[in-house]
mmCIF file of C-alpha atoms in Angstrom:
data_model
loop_
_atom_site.group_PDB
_atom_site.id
_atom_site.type_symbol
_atom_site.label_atom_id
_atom_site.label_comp_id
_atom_site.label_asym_id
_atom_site.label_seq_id
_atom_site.Cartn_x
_atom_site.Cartn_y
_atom_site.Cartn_z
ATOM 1 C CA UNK K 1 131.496 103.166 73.326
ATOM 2 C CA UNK K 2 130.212 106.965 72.718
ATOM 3 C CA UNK K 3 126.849 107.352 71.865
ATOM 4 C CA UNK K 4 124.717 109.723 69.641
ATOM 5 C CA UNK K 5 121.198 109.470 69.696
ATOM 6 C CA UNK K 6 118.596 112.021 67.873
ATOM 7 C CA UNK K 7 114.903 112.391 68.270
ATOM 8 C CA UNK K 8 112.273 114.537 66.744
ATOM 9 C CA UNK K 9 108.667 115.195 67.991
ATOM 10 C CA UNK K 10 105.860 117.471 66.601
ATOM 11 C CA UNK K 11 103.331 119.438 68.497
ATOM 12 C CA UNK K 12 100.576 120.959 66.756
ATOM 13 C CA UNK K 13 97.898 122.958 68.118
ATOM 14 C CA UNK K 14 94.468 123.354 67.192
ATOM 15 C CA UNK K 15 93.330 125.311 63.923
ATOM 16 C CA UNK K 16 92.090 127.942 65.567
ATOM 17 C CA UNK K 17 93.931 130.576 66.277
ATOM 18 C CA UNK K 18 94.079 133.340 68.868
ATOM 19 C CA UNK K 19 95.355 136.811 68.684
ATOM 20 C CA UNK K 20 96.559 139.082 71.681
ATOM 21 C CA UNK K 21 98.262 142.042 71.344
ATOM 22 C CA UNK K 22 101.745 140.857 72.799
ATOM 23 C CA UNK K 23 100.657 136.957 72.379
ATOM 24 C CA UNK K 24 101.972 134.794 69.811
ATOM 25 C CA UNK K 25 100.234 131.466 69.987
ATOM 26 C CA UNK K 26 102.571 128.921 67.968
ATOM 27 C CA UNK K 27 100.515 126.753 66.055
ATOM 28 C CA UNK K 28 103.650 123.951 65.244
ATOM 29 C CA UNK K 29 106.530 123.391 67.466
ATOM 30 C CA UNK K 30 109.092 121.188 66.507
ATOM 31 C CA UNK K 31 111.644 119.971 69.380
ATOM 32 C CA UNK K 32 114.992 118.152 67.930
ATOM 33 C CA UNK K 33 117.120 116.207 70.808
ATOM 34 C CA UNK K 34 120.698 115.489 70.079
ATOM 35 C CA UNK K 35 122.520 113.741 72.815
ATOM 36 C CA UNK K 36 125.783 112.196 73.828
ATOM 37 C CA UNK K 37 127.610 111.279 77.093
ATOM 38 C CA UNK K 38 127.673 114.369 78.880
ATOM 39 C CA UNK K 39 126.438 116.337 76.102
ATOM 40 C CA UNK K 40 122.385 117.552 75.211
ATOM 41 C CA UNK K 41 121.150 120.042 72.795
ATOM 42 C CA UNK K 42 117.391 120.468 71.465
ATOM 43 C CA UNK K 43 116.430 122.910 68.920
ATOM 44 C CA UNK K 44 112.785 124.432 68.828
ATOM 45 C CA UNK K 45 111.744 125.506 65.528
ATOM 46 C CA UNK K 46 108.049 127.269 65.036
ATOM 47 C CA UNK K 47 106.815 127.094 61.257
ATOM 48 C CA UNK K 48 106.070 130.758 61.542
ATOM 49 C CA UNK K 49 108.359 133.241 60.823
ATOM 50 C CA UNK K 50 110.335 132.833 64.194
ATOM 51 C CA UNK K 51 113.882 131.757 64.513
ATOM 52 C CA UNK K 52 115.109 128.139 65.523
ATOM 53 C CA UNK K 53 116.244 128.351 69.083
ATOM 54 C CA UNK K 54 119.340 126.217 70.177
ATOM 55 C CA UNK K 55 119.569 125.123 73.877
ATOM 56 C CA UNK K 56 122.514 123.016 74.411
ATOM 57 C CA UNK K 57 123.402 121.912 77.934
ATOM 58 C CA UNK K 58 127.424 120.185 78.967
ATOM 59 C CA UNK K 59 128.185 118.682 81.651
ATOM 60 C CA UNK K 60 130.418 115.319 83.192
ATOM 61 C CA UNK K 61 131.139 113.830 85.895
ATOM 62 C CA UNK K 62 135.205 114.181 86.146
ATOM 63 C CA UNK K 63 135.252 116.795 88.193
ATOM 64 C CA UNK K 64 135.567 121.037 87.954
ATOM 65 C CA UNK K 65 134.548 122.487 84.006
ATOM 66 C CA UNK K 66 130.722 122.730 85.027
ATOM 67 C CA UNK K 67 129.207 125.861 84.091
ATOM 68 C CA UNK K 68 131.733 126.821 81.036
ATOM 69 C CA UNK K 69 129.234 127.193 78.968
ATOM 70 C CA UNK K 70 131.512 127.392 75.742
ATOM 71 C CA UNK K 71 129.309 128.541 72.964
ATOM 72 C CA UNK K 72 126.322 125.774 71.716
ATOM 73 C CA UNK K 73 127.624 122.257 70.239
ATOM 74 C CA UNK K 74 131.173 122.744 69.727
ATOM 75 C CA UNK K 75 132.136 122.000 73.693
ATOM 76 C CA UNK K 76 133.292 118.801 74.343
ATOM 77 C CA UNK K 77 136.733 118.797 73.568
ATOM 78 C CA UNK K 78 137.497 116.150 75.774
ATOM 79 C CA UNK K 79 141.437 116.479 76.071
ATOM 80 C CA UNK K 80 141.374 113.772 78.706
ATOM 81 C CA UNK K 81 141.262 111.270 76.696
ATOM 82 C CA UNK K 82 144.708 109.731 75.211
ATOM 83 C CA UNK K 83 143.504 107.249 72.898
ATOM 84 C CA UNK K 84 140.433 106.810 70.316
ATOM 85 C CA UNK K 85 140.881 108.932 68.253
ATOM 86 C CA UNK K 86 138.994 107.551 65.488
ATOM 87 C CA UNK K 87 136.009 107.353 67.787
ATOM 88 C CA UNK K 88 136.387 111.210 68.318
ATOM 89 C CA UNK K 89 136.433 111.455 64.706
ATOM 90 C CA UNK K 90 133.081 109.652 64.168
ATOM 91 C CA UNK K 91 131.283 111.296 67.037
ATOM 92 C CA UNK K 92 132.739 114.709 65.551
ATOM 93 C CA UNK K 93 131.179 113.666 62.560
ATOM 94 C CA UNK K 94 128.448 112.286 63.776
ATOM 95 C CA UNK K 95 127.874 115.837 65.272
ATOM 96 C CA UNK K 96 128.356 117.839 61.848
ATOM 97 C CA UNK K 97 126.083 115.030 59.949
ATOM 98 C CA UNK K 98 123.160 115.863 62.759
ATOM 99 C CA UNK K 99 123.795 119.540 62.100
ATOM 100 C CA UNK K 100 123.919 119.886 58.137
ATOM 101 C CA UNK K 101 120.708 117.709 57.992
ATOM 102 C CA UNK K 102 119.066 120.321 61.209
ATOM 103 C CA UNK K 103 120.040 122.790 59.087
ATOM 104 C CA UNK K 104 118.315 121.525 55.618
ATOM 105 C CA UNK K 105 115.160 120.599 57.709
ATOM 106 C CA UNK K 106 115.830 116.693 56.676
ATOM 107 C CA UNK K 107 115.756 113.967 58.635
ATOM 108 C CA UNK K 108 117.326 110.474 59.180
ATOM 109 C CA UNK K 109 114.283 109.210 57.443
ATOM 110 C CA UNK K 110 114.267 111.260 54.255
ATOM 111 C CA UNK K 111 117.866 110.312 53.214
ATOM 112 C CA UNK K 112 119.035 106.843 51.850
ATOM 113 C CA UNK K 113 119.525 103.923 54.342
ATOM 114 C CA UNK K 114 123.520 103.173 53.663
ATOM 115 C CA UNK K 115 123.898 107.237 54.300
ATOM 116 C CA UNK K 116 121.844 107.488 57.329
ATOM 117 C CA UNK K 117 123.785 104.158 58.185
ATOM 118 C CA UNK K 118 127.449 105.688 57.446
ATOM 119 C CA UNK K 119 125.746 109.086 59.981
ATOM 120 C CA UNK K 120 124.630 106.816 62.653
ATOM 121 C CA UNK K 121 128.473 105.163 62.237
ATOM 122 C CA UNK K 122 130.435 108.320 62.264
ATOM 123 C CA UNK K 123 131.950 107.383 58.812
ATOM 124 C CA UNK K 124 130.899 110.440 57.005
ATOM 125 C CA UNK K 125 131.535 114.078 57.554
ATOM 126 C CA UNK K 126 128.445 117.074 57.266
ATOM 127 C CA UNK K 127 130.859 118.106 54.305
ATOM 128 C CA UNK K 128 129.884 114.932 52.556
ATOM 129 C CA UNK K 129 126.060 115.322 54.178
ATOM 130 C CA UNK K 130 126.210 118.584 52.295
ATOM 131 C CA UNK K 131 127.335 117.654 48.964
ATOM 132 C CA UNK K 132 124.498 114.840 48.448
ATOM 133 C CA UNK K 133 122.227 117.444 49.373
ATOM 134 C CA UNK K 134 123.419 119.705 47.091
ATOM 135 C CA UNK K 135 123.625 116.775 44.564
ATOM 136 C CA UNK K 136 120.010 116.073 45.433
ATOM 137 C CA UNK K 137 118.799 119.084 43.849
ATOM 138 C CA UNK K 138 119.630 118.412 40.295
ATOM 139 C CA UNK K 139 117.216 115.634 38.115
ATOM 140 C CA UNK K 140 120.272 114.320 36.567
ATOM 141 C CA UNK K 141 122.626 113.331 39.731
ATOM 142 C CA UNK K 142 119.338 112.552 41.899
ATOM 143 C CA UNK K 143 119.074 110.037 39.440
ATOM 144 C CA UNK K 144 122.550 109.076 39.564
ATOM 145 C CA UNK K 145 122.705 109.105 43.178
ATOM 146 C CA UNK K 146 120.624 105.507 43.212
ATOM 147 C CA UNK K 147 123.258 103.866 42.029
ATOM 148 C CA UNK K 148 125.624 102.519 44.181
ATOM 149 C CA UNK K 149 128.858 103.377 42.105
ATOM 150 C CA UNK K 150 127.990 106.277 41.210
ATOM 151 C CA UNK K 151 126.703 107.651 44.765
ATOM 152 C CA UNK K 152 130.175 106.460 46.125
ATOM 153 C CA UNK K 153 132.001 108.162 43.277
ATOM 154 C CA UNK K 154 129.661 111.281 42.907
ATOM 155 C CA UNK K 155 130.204 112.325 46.763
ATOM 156 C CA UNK K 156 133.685 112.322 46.930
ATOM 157 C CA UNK K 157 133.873 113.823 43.794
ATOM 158 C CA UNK K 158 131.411 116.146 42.275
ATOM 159 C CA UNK K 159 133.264 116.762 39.060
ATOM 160 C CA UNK K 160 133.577 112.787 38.592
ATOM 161 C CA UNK K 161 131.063 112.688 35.563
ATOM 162 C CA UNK K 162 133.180 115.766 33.858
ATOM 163 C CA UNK K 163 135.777 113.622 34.505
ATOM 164 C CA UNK K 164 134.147 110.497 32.392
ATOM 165 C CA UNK K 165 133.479 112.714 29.738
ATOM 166 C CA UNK K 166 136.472 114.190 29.339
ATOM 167 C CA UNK K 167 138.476 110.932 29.462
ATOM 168 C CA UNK K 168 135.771 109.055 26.910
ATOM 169 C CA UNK K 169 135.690 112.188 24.727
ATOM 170 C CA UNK K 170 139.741 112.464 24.384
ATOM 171 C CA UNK K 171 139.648 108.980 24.184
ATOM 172 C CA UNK K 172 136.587 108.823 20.909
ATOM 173 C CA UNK K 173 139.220 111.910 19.269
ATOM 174 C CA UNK K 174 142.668 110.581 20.222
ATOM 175 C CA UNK K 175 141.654 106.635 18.595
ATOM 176 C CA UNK K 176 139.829 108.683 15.725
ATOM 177 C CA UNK K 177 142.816 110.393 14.245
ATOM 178 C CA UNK K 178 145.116 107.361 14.923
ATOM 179 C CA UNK K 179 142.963 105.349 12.785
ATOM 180 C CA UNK K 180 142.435 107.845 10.399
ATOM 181 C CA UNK K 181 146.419 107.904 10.434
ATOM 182 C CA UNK K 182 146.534 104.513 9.917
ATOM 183 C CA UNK K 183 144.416 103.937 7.460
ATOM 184 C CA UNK K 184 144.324 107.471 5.199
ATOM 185 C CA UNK K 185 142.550 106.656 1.964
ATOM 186 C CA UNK K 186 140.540 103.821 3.448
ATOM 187 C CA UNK K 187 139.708 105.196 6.760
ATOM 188 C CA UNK K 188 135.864 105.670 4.790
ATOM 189 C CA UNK K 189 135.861 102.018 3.582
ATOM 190 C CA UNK K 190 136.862 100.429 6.829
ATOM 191 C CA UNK K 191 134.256 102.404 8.520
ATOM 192 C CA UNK K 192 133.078 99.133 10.271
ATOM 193 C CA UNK K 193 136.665 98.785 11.825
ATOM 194 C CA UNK K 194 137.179 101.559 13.075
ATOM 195 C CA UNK K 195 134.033 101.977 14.658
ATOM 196 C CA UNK K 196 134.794 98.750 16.421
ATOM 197 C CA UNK K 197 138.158 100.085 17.704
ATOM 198 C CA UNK K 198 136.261 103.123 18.633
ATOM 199 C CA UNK K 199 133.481 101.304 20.686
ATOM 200 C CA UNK K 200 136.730 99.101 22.414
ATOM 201 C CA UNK K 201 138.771 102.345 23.604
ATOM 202 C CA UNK K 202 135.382 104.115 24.871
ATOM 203 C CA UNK K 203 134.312 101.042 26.889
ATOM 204 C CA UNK K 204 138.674 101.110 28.357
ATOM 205 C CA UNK K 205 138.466 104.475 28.807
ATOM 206 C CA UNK K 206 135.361 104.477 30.943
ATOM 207 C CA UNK K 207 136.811 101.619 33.282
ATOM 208 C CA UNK K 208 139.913 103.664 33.793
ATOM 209 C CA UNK K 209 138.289 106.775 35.393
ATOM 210 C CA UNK K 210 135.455 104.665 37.065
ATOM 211 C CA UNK K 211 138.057 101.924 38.979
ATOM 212 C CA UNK K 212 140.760 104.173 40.296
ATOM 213 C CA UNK K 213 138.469 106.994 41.213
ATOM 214 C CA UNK K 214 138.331 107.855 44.713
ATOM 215 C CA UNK K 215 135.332 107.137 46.726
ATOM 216 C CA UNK K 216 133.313 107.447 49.754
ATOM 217 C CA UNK K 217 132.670 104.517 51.838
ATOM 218 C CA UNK K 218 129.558 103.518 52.520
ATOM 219 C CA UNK K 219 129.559 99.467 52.207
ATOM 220 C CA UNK K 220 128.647 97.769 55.487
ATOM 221 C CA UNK K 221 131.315 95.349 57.283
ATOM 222 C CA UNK K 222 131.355 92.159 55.381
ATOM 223 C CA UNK K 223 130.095 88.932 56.488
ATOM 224 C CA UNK K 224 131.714 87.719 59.983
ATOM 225 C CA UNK K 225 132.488 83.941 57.874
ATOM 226 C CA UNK K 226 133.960 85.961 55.139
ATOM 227 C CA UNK K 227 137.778 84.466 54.263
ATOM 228 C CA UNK K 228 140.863 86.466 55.372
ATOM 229 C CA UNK K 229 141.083 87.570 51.670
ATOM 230 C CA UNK K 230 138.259 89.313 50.946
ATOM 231 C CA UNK K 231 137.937 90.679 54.572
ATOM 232 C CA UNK K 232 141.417 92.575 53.323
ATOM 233 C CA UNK K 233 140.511 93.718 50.205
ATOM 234 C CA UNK K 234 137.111 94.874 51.947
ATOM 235 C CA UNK K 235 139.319 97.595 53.997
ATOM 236 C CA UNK K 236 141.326 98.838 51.205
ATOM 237 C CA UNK K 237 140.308 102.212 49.401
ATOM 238 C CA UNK K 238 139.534 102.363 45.743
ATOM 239 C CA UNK K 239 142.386 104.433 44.942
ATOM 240 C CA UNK K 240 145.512 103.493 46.754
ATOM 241 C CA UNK K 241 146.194 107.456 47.126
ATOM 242 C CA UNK K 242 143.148 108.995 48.259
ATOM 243 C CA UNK K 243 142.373 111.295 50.806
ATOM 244 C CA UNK K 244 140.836 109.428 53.989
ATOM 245 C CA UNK K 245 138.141 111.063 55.779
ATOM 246 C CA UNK K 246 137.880 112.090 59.219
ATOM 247 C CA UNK K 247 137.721 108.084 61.442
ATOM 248 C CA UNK K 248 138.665 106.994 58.056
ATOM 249 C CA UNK K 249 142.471 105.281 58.119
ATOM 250 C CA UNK K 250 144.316 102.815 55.412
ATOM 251 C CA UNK K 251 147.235 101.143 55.966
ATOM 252 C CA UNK K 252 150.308 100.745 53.735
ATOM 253 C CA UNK K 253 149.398 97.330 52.610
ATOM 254 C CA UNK K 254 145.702 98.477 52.052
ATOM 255 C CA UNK K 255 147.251 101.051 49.345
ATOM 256 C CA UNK K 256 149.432 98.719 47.987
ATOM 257 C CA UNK K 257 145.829 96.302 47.863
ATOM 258 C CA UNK K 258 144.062 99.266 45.960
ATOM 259 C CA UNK K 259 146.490 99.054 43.509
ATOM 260 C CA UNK K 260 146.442 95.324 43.004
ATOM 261 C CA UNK K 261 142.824 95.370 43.384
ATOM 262 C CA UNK K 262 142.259 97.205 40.263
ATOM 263 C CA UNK K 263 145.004 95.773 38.350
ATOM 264 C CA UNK K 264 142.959 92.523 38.031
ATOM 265 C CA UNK K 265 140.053 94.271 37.164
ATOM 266 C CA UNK K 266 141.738 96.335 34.596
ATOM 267 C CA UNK K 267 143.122 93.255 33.115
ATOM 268 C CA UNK K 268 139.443 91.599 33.371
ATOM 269 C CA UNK K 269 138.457 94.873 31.640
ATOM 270 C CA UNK K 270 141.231 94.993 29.157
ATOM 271 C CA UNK K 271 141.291 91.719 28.191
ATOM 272 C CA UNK K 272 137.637 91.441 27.822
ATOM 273 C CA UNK K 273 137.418 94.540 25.906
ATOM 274 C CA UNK K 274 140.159 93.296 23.544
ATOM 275 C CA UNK K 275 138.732 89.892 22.896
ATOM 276 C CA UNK K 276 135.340 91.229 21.760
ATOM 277 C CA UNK K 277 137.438 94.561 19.768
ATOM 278 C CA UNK K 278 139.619 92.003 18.531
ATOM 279 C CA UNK K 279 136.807 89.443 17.518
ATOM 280 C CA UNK K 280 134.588 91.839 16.009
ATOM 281 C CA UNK K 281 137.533 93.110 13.665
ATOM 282 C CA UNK K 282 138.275 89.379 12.357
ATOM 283 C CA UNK K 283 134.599 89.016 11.580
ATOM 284 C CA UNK K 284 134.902 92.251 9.555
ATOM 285 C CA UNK K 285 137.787 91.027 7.899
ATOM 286 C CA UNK K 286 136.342 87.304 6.965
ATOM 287 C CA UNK K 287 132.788 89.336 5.683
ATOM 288 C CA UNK K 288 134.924 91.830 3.607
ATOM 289 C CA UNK K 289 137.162 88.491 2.604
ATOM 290 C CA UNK K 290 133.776 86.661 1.289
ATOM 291 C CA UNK K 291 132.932 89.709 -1.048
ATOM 292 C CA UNK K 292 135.984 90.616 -1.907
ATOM 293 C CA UNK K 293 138.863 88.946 -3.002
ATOM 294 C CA UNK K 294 141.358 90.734 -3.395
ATOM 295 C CA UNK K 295 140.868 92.162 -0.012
ATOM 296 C CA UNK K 296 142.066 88.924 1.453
ATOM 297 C CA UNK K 297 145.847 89.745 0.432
ATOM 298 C CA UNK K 298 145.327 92.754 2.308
ATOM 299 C CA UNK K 299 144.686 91.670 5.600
ATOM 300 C CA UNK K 300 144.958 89.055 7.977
ATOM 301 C CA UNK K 301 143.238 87.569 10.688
ATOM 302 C CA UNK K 302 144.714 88.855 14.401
ATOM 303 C CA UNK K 303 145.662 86.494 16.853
ATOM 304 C CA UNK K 304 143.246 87.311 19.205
ATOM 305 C CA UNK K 305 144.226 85.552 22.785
ATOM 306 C CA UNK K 306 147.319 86.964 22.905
ATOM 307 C CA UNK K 307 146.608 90.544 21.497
ATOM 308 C CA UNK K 308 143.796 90.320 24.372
ATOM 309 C CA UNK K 309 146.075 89.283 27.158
ATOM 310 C CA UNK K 310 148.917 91.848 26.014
ATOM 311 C CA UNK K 311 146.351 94.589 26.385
ATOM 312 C CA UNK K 312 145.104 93.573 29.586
ATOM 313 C CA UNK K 313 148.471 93.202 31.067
ATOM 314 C CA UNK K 314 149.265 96.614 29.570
ATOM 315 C CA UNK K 315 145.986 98.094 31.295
ATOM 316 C CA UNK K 316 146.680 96.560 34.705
ATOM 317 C CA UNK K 317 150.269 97.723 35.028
ATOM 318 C CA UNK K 318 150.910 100.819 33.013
ATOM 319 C CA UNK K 319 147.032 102.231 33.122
ATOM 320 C CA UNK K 320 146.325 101.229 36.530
ATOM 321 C CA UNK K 321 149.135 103.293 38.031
ATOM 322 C CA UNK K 322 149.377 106.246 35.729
ATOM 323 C CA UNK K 323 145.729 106.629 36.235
ATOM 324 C CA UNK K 324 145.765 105.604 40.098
ATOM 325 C CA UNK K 325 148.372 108.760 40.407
ATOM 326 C CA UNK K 326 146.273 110.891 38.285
ATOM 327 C CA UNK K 327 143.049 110.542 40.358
ATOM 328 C CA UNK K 328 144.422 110.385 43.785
ATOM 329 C CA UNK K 329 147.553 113.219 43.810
ATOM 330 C CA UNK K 330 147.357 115.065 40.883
ATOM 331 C CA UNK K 331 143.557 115.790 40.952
ATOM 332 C CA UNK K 332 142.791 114.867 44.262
ATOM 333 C CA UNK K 333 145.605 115.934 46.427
ATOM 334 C CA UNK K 334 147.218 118.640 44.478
ATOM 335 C CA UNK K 335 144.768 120.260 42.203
ATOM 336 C CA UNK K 336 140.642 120.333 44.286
ATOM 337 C CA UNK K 337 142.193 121.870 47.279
ATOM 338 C CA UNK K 338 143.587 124.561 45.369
ATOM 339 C CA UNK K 339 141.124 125.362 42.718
ATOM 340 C CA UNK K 340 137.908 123.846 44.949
ATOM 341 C CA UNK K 341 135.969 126.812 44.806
ATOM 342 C CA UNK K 342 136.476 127.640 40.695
ATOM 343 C CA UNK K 343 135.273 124.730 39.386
ATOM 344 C CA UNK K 344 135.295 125.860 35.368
ATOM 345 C CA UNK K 345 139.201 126.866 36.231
ATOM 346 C CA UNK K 346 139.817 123.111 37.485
ATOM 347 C CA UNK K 347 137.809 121.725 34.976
ATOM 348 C CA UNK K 348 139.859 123.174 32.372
ATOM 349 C CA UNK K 349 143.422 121.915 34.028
ATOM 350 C CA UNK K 350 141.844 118.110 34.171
ATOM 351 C CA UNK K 351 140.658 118.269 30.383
ATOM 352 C CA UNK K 352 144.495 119.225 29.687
ATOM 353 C CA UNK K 353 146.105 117.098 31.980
ATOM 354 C CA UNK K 354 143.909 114.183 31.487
ATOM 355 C CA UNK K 355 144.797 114.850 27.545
ATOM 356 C CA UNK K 356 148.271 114.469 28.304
ATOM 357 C CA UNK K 357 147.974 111.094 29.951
ATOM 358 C CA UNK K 358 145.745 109.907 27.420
ATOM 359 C CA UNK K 359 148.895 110.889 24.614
ATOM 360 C CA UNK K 360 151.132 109.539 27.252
ATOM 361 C CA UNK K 361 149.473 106.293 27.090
ATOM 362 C CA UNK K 362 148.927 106.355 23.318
ATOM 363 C CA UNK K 363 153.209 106.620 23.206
ATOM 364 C CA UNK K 364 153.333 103.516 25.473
#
């Protein structure tokens, strides 16, 4: 099994300083060791105004390619070697992780444990090193970032909370005017209703972006006496058409888990958020029916079990999939790689598109 190992040591010289016309005297050295089988490079970085200096020695013992010394920490190509390719993945990783945090002046220590964790692994790229450090700098995501969920969710996609808000905020307008078509004249006077439908389809629409959005890894193996169940559902992505990262692979039957995966939480959701929707509204209607008569040949109560389970089974087939192919292909797939780098641009195209599935939906 390939190895990566990196150290860090400090030397710092006395506070007195000395002067000499073609002397520098460095006053703080730091010396950074990455190594791996066959493979050693140390940086030396002086806190004055000098440049880091890279030193990276190859070498192995199979014979001939001594010597090509074939430009700092790239080397190591390895062609020899027919299988493992995942493990070439995660030391290649490993490798970029070491280098973005070099880079930033961070170390293992300064970063969060399940991050350092997924470095020391090989499970995460320097591209994903990059964006939490990027992430890091704003108040609002560093706060974010301490929550599991949202770390997972954030660093695979940085427009994820754009995302929420556009799906919660078509969601709030689209159930608006529907019950405003509904109920026209009364929409004022059944205020309380629809601000319980409202509340319902805000709460759904939140657990449709959050479930099927695609995520980075960084969960630890689960337990050894775990059942065969669970050990499966472990392994499969949270949205069954994803992008895997570099030593990152799912099978076909972990996609086709993804999927089922979150259509039974969708019908937890769905159901759940129907039954209190649902029970709230027949409250409403038995208050209004106490002070006013002749509102109770008006209305009548909704049979709330089944509406509830109808909902849930609508929101674990229909929702789960249209949603699942939204996040993963459309967005993920088809749209970031193209439009990566003008994020107002794909902003704009998910606030439409994400519209139209919400109307789709609404027609279903």
């Amino acid at each position: 099994m390939a190895a990566t190992t990196i150290r860090s040591f400090s030397l710092q010289s006395p506070k007195t300083t000395h002067h000499h016309r073609n002397t520098t005297v460095i006053r703080h050295l730091n010396l950074n060791f990455i190594t791996q089988p066959h493979h050693l490079s140390f940086t030396i970085t002086n806190r004055r105004r000098c440049s880091p200096l890279t030193i990276t020695c190859s070498g192995g013992n199979d014979g001939g390619s001594h010597g090509g010394s074939s430009g700092g920490g790239g080397g190591g190509s390895n062609d020899g070697h027919d299988g493992g390719d995942d493990e070439d993945a995660g030391e290649k990783n490993k490798a970029e992780a070491f280098a973005v945090l070099l880079e930033a002046g961070r170390s293992m220590e300064s970063i969060p444990k399940d991050i350092a964790k997924s470095i020391e692994n090989g499970k995460i790229p320097g591209s994903i090193v990059r964006r939490y450090l990027e992430l890091e700098k704003s108040a609002v995501f560093r706060w974010l970032l301490q929550f599991g969920g949202f770390k997972e969710r954030l660093l695979a996609d940085d427009l994820f909370l754009t995302k929420v808000g556009i799906e919660c905020g078509v969601g709030i307008f689209t159930k608006s005017a529907a019950e405003l078509e509904k109920r026209r004249e009364n929409f004022m006077k059944e205020l309380d209703f629809v601000c319980a439908d409202v509340i319902m389809a805000i709460i759904a629409d939140f657990m449709l972006v959050w479930l099927p959005a695609p995520t980075v890894s960084l969960r630890g193996p689960v337990a050894v006496n775990a059942g065969r169940l669970a050990k499966y559902f472990s392994g499969c992505p949270d949205n069954a058409f994803q992008v895997a990262l570099a030593g990152t692979s799912y099978s076909f039957l972990q996609r086709i888990g993804a999927i089922v995966r979150n259509g039974a939480k969708l019908f937890a959701v769905g159901t759940g958020a129907s039954l209190v929707g649902t029970g709230v509204t027949n409250v409403l209607i038995n208050a209004r029916k106490a002070i006013d008569k002749s509102y109770a040949v008006e209305a009548e109560d909704l049979p709330i079990l089944s509406t509830s389970v109808a909902y849930g089974v609508y929101m674990s087939v229909s929702s789960n999939l249209r949603y699942q192919v939204l996040a993963g292909v459309i967005e993920q797939r088809m749209l970031e790689p193209l439009l990566h780098q003008h994020k107002l641009i794909l902003s704009a195209i998910c606030f439409a598109v994400r519209t139209g599935n919400t109307f789709l939906g609404s027609l279903m």
